[in-house]
GROMACS .gro file of C-alpha atoms in nm:
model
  451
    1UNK     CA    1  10.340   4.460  12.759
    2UNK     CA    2  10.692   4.447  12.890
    3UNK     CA    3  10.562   4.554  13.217
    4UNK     CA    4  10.286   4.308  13.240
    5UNK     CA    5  10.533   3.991  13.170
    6UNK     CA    6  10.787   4.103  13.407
    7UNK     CA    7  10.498   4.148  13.676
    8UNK     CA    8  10.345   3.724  13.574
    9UNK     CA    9  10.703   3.636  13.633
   10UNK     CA   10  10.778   3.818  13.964
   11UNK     CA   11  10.474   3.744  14.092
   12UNK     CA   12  10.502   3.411  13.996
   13UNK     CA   13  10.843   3.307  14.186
   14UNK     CA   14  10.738   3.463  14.488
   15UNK     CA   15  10.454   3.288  14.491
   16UNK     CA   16  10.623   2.947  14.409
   17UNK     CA   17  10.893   3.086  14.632
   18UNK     CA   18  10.656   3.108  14.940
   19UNK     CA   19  10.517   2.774  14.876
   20UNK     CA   20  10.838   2.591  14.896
   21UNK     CA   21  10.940   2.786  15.178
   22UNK     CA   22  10.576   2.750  15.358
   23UNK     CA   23  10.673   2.320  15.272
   24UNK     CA   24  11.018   2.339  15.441
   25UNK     CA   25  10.891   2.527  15.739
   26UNK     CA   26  10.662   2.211  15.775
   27UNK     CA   27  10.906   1.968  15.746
   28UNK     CA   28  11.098   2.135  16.035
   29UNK     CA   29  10.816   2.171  16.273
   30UNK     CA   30  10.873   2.594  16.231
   31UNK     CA   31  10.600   2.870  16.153
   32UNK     CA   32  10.658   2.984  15.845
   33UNK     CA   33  10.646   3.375  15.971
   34UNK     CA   34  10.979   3.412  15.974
   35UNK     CA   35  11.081   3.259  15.637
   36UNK     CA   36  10.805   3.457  15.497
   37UNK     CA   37  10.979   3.791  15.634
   38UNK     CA   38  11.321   3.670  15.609
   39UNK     CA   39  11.205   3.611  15.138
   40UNK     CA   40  11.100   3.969  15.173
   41UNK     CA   41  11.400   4.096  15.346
   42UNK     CA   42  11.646   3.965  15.127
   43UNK     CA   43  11.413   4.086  14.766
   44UNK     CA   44  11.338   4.367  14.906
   45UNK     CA   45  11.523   4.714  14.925
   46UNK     CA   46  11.852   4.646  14.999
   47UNK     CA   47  11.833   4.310  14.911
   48UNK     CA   48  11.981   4.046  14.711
   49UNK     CA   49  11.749   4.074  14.437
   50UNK     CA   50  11.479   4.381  14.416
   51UNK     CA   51  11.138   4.314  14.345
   52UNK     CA   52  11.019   4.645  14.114
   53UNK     CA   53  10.750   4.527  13.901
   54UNK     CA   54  10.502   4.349  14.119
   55UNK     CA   55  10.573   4.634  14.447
   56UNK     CA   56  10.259   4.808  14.373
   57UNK     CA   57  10.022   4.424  14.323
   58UNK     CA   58  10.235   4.314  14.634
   59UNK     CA   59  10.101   4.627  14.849
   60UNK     CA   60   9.725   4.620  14.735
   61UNK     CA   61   9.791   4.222  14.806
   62UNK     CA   62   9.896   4.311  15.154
   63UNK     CA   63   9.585   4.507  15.227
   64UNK     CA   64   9.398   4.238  15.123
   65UNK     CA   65   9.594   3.960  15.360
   66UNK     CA   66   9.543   4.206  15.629
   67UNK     CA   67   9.186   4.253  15.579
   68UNK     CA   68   9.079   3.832  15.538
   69UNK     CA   69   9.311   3.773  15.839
   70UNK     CA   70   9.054   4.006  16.055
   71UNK     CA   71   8.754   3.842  15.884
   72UNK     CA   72   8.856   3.502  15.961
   73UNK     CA   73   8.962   3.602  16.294
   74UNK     CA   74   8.576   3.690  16.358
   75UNK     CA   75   8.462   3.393  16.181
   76UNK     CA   76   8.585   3.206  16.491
   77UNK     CA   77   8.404   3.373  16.752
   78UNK     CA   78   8.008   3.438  16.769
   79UNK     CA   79   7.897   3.747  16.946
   80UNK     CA   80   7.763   3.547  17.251
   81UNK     CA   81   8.127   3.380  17.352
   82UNK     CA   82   8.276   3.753  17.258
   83UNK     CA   83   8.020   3.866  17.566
   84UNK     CA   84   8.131   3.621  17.753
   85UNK     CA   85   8.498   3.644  17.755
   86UNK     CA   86   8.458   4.009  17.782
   87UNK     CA   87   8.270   3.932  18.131
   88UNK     CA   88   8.480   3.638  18.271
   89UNK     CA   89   8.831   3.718  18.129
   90UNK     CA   90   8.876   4.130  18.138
   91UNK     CA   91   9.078   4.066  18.470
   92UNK     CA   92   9.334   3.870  18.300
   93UNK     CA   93   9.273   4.051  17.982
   94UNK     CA   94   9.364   4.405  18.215
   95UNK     CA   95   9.695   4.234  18.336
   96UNK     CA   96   9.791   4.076  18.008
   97UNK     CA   97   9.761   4.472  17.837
   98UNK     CA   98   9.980   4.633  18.144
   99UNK     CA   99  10.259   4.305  18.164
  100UNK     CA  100  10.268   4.329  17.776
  101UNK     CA  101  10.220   4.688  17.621
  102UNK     CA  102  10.375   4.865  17.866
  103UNK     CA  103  10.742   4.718  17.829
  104UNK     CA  104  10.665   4.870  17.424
  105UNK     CA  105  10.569   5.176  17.536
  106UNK     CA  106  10.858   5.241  17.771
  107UNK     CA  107  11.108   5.093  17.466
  108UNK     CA  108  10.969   5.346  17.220
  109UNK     CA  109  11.002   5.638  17.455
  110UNK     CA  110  11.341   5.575  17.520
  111UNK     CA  111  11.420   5.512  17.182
  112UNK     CA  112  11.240   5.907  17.115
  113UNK     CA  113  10.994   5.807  16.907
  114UNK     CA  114  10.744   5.987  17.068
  115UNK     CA  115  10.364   5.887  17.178
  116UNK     CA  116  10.290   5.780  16.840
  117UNK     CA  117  10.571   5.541  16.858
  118UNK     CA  118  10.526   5.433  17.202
  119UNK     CA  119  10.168   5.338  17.113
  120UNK     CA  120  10.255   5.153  16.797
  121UNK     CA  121  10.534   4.933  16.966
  122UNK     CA  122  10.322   4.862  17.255
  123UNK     CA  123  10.076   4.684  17.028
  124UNK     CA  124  10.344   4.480  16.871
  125UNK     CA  125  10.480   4.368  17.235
  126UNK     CA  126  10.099   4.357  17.354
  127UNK     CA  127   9.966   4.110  17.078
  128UNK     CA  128   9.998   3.729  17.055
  129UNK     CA  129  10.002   3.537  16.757
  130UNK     CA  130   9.649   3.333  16.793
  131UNK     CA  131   9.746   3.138  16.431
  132UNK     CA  132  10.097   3.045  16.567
  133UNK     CA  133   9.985   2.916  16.931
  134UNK     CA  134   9.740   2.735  16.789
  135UNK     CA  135   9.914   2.537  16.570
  136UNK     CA  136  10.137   2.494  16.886
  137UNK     CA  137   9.874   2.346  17.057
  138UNK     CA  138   9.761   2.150  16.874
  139UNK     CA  139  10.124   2.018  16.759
  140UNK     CA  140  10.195   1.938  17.147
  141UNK     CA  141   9.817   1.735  17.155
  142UNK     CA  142   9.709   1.966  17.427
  143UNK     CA  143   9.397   2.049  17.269
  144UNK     CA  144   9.190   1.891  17.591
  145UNK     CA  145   9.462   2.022  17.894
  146UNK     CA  146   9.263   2.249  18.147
  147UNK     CA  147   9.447   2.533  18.065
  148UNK     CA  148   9.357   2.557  17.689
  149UNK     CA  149   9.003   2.705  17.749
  150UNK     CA  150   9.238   2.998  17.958
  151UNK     CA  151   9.462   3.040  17.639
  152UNK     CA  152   9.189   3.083  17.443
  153UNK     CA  153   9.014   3.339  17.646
  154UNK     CA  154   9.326   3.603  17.678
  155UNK     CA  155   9.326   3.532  17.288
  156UNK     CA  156   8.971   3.656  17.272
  157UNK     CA  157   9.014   3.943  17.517
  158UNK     CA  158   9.349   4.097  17.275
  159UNK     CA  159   9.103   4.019  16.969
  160UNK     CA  160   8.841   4.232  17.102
  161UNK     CA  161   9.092   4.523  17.226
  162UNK     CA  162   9.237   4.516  16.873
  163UNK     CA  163   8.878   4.673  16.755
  164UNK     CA  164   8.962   4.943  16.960
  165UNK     CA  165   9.296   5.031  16.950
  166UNK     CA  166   9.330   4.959  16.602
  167UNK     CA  167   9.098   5.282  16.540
  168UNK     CA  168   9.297   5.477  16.816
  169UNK     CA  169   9.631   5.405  16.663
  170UNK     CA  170   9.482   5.470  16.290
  171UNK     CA  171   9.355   5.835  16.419
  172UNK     CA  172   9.708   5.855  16.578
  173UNK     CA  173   9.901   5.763  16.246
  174UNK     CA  174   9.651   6.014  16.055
  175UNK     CA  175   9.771   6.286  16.290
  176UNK     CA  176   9.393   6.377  16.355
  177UNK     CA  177   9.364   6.615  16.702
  178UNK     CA  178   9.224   6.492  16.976
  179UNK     CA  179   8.849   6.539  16.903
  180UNK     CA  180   8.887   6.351  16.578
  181UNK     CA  181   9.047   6.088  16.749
  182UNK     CA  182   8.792   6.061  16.999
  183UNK     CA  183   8.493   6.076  16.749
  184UNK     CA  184   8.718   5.757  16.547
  185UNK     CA  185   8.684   5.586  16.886
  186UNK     CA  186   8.344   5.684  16.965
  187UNK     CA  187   8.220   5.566  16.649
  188UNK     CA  188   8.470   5.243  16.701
  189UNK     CA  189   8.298   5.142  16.993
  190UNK     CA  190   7.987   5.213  16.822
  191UNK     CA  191   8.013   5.017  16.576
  192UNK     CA  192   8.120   4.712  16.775
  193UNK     CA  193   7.853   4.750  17.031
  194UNK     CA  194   7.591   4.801  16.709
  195UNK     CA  195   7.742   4.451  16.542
  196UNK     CA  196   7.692   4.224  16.882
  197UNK     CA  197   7.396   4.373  16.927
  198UNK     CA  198   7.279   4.269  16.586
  199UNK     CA  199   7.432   3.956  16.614
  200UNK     CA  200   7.301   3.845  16.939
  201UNK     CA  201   6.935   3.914  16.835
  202UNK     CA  202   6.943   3.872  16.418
  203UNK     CA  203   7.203   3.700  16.390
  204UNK     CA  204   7.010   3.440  16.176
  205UNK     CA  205   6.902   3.705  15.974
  206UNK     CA  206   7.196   3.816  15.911
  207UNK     CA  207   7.334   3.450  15.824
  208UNK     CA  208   7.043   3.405  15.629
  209UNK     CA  209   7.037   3.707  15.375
  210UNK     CA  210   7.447   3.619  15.284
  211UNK     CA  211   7.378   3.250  15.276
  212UNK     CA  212   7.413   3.007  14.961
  213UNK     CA  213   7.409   2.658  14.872
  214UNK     CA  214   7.607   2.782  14.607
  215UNK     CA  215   8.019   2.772  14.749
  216UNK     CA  216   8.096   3.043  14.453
  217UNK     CA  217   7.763   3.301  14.513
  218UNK     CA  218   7.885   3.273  14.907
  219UNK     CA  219   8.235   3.328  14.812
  220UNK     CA  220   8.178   3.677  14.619
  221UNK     CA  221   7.918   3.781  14.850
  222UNK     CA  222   8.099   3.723  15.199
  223UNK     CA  223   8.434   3.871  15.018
  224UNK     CA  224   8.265   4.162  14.879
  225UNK     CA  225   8.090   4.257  15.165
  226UNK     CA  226   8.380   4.263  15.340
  227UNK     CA  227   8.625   4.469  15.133
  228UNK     CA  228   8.323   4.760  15.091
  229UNK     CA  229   8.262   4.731  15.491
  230UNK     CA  230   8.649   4.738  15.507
  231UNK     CA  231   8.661   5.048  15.276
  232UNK     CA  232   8.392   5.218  15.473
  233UNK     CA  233   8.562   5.145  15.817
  234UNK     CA  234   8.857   5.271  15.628
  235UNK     CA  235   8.699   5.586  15.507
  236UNK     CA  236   8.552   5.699  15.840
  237UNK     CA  237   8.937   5.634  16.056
  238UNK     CA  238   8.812   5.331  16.225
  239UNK     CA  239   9.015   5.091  16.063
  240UNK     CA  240   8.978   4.866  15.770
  241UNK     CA  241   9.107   4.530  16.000
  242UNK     CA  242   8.845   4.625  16.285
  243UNK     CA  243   8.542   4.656  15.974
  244UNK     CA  244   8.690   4.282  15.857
  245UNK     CA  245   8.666   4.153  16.213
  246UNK     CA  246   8.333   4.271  16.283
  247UNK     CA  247   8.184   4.107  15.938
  248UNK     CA  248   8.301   3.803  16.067
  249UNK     CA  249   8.141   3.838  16.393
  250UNK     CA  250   7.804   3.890  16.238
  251UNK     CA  251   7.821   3.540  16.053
  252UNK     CA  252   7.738   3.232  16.241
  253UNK     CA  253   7.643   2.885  16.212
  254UNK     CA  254   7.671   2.714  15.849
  255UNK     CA  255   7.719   3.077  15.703
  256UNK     CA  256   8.040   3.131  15.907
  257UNK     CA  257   8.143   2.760  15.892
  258UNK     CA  258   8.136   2.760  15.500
  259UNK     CA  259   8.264   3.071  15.437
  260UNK     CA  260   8.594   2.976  15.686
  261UNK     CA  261   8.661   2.689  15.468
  262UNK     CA  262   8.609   2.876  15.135
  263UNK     CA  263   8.841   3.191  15.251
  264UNK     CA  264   9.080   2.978  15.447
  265UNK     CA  265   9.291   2.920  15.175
  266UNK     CA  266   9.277   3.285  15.022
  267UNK     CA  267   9.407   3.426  15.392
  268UNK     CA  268   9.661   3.171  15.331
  269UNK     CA  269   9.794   3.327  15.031
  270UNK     CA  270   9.769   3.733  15.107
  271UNK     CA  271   9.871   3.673  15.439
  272UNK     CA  272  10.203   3.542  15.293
  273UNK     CA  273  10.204   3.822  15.051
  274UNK     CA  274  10.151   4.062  15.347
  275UNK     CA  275  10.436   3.903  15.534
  276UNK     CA  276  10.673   3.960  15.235
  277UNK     CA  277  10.552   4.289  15.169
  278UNK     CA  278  10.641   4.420  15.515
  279UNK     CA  279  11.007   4.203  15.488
  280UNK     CA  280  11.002   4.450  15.153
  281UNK     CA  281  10.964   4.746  15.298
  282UNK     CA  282  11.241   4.715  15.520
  283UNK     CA  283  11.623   4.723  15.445
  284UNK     CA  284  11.816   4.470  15.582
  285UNK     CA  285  12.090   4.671  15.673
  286UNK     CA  286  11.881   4.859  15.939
  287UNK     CA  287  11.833   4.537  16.129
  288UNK     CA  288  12.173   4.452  16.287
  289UNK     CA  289  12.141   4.820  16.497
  290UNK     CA  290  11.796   4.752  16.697
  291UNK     CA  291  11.957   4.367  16.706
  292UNK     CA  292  11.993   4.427  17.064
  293UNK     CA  293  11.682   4.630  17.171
  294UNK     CA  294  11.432   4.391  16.956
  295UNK     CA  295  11.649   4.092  17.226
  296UNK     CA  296  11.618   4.264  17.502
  297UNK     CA  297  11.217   4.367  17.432
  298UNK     CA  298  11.174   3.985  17.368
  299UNK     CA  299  11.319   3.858  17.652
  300UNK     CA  300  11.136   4.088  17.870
  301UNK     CA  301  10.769   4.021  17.713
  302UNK     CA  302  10.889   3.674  17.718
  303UNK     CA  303  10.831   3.679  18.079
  304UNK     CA  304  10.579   3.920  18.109
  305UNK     CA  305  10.347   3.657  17.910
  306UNK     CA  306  10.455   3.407  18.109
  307UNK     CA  307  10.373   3.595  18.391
  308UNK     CA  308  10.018   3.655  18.193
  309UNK     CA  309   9.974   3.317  18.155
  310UNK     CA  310  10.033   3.225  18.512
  311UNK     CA  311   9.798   3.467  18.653
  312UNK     CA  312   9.517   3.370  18.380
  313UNK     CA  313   9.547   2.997  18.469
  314UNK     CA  314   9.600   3.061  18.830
  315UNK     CA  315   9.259   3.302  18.836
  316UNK     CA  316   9.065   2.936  18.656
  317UNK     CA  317   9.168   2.728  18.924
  318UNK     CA  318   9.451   2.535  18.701
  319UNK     CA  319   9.740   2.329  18.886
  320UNK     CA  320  10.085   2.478  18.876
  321UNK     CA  321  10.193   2.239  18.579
  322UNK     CA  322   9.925   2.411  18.383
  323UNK     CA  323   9.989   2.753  18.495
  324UNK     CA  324  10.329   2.739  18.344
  325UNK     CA  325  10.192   2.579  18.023
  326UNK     CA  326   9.951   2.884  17.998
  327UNK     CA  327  10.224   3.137  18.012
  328UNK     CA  328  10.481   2.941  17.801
  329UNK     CA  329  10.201   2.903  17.501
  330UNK     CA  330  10.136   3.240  17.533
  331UNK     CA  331  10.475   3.397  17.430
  332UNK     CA  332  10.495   3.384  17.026
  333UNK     CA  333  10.418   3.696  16.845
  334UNK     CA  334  10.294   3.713  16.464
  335UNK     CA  335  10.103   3.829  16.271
  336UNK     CA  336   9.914   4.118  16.417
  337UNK     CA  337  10.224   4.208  16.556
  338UNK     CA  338  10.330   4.293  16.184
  339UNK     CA  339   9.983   4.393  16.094
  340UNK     CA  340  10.006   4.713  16.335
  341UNK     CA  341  10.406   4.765  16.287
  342UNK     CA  342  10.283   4.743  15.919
  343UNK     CA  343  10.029   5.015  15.954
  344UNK     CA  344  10.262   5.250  16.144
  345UNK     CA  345  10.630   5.211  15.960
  346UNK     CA  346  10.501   5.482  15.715
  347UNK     CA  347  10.464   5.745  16.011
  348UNK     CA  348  10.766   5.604  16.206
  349UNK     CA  349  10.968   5.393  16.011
  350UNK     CA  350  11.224   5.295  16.292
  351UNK     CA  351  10.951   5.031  16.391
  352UNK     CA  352  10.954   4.848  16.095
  353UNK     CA  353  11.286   4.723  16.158
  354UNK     CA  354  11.291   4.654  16.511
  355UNK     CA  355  10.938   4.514  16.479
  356UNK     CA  356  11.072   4.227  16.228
  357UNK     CA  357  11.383   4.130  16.439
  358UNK     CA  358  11.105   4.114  16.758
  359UNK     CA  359  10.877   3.900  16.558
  360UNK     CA  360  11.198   3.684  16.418
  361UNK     CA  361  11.287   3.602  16.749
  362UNK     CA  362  10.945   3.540  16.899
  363UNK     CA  363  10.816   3.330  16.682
  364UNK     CA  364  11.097   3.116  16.710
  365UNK     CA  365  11.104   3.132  17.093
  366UNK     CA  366  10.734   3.099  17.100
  367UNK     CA  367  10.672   2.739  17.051
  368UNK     CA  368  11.033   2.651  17.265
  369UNK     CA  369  10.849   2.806  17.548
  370UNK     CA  370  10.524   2.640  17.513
  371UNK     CA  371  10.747   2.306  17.521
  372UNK     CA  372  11.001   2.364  17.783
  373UNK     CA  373  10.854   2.651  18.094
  374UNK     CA  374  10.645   2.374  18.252
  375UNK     CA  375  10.935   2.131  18.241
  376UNK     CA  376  11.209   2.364  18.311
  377UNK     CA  377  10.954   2.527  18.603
  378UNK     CA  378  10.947   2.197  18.745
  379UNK     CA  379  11.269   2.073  18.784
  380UNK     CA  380  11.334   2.409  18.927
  381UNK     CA  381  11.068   2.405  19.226
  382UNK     CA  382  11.188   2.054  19.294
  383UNK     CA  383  11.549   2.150  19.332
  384UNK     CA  384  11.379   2.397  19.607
  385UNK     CA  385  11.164   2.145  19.730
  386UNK     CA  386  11.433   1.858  19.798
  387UNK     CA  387  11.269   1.627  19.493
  388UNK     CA  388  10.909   1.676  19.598
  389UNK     CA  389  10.600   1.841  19.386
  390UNK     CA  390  10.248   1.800  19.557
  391UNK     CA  391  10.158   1.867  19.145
  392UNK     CA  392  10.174   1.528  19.037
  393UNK     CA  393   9.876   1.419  19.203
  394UNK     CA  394   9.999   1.139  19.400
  395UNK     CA  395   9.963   1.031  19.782
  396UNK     CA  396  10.014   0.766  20.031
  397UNK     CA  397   9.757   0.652  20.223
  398UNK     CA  398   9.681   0.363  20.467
  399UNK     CA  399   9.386   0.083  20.433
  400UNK     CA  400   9.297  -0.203  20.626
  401UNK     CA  401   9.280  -0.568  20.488
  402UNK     CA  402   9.217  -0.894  20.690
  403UNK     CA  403   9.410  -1.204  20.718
  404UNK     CA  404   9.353  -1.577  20.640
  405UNK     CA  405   9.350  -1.837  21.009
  406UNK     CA  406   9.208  -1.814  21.329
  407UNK     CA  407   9.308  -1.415  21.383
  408UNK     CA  408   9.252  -1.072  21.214
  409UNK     CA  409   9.545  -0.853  21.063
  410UNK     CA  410   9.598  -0.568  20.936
  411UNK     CA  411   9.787  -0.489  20.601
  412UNK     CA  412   9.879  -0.134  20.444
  413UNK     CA  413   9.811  -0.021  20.121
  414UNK     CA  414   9.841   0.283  19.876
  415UNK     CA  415   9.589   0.559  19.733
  416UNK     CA  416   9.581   0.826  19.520
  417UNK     CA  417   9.510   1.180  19.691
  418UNK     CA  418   9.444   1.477  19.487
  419UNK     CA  419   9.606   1.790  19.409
  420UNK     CA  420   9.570   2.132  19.362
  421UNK     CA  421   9.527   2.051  19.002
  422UNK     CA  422   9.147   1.912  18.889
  423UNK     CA  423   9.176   1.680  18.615
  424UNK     CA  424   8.791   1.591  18.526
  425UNK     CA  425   8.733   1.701  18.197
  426UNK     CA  426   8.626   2.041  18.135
  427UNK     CA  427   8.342   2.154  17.846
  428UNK     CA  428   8.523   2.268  17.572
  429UNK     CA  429   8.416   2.645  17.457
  430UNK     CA  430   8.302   2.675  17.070
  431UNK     CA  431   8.704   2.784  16.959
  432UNK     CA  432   8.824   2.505  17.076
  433UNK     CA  433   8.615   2.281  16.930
  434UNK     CA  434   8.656   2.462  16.585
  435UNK     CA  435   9.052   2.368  16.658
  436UNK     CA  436   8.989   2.008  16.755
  437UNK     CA  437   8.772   1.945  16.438
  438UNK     CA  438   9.084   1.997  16.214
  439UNK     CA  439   9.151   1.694  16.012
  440UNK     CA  440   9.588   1.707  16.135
  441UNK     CA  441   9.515   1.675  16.492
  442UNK     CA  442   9.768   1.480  16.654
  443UNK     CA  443   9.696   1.281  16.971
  444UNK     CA  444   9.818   1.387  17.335
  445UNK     CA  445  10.134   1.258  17.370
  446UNK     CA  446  10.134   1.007  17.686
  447UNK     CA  447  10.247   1.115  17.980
  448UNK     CA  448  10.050   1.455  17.887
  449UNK     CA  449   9.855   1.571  18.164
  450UNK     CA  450   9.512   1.747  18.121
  451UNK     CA  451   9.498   1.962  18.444
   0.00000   0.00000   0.00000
């Protein structure tokens, strides 16, 4: 009995902790990522205050944030805008794996962690956060900019390489040989192919057999499919995240639409637990050491996904201004960066720590970059220029205009040429509409161009 009360009341303060530290992240414009690590660093071992009682419910929580992060990360996508971007966008998808994972890789081998840990921390440096650019974007009002539909698509491109490096890096981890590891990947890619296939064609089906007028029949089925596919994936080395991911992908329409707004807020809460757990599981006092590596890995991949971005919105035809709003976006890391730091810290625990002060700074730098590269880009290449950028669309031309009397003049006048920058609006693809349905959406700023 003593056990159960001092589990309520643990698990009750960190709850109530995270929502008043989830609030004051609001009120200062910040993800709340960092706050969320930052609770479970100082409660954790070798914090302030050590959390013993609700460890284990804080683990199996984890697991759980992990898993309905994946599945609502599906939800978003159908299987016919997953073919899609994997047709139009594996260039930039290709350069946005080699600019991002390899800095990781290189880090972790210098470091001597060995392949294991070179593959591990070139996930972390490879992955965006999609939750924290979005909000980003949608904070900034550049919901309908030209390059958002770009964004979007190297989002898509890491989602669908997470289903198969998740399994690789699980097999990895497990320390299976090399033909296990193969067969985990095998039967990865399998499994994928088997779930757009089914999707593309029976989709409907599918949506019909888990569908329910009823919000709390839909709830337990959707949820409970997903934690036994999970367990499955789980069971056979594939990866309980990739078996979430592709149960969303096989939902669509109202299906996936009502079970996004029934499991939105349950991701809300495990992914917070998750967050703390991982800030748990690492000491504080092993931060200040890889201080300076985590800084100097984040300043590199800070470039390298500007770099990404660039190329991406270069490769759509964007204008410059654009470009550099692409890669700027582009640079905050999050969640799944924990997600697969989380998965390996028990095989290499030296990531754990360096992971969280990579994520710490990133997520902070993250949304400074998506305000200030195009800006700072610009003043830049008009220092070079003498003052002049062909990007802002404007031109002088001449005209001819005739004169009041007895004779004929002539009389100048000014038009508008174009750029290298299109600005007619551009179709919006199915994520982005699912962003700019959100009831917070704030209005482009003026001034805010959509190139």
């Amino acid at each position: 009995m003593h056990d159960t009360t001092a589990l309520l009341v643990e698990l009750g303060a960190v709850i109530l902790g995270l929502g008043l530290v989830g609030r004051f992240a609001g009120r200062i414009g910040l993800s709340p990522i960092p706050l969320y690590l930052l609770a479970g660093l100082a409660f954790g071992h070798g914090g302030l205050i050590p959390l013993k009682a609700s460890e284990e419910f804080t683990m199996v929580g984890a697991e759980i944030g992990v898993i309905l992060l994946l599945l609502l990360l599906g939800l978003e996508y159908s299987a016919s805008e997953l073919v899609h971007s994997l047709k139009t966008q594996y260039p930039s998808g290709a350069v946005d794996f080699v600019l991002n994972a390899t800095p990781g890789a290189v880090a972790a081998l210098m470091l001597g962690w060995g392949p294991v840990g070179a593959v591990a921390l070139a996930g972390v440096t490879w992955i965006s956060s999609s939750g924290v650019i979005a909000k980003v974007m949608t904070d900034l009002g550049r919901l309908g900019n030209r390059e958002t539909p770009v964004i979007l698509g190297v989002l898509v491109m890491e989602d669908l390489a997470m289903a198969v490096y998740l399994p690789l890096l699980t097999a990895m981890l497990a320390g299976v040989s090399l033909a296990g590891g193969s067969l985990a990947l095998v039967i990865a890619l399998g499994a994928v192919g088997l779930v757009l296939y089914l999707a593309l064609r029976h989709g409907r089906l599918i949506s019909r057999a888990v569908s329910s007028d009823n919000p709390e029949m839909l709830l337990l089925v959707v949820l409970g499919l997903t934690v036994l596919v999970a367990g499955v994936a789980q069971q056979l080395q594939v990866s309980a995240a990739v078996g979430a991911f592709l149960v969303g992908i096989a939902l669509s329409g109202e299906v996936a639409e009502g079970a996004r707004k029934l499991l939105t807020p349950l991701r809300d809460l495990f992914a917070a637990v998750f967050f703390v757990f991982f800030g748990l599981s690492t000491n504080p006092a092993d931060i200040p050491p890889v201080l300076l590596p985590a800084a100097l890995l984040a300043i590199i991949t800070t470039f390298t996904k500007i770099a990404t971005g660039y190329y991406a919105a270069r490769r759509a035809g964007v204008g410059s201004r654009g470009r550099w709003r692409a890669g700027g976006t582009l640079v905050a890391r999050g969640e799944f960066s924990i997600v697969i730091a989380g998965l390996a810290v028990a095989t290499e625990p030296r990531i754990g720590p360096i992971a969280t002060a990579y994520v710490l700074i990133l997520v902070i730098v993250g949304p400074l970059t998506a305000r200030w590269t195009q800006p700072l880009a610009a003043k830049i290449e008009a220092r070079r220029g003498g003052g002049d950028s062909s990007e802002d669309g404007k031109g002088t031309g001449t005209g001819t205009g005739t004169g009041t009397g007895t004779g004929t003049g002539t009389g100048t006048g000014t038009g508008t040429g174009t750029s290298g920058a299109e600005k007619e609006p551009v179709a919006k693809s199915a994520p982005e509409r699912r962003l700019a349905s959100h009831d917070d959406l704030t209005p482009e700023p003026a001034g805010e161009t959509r190139e």
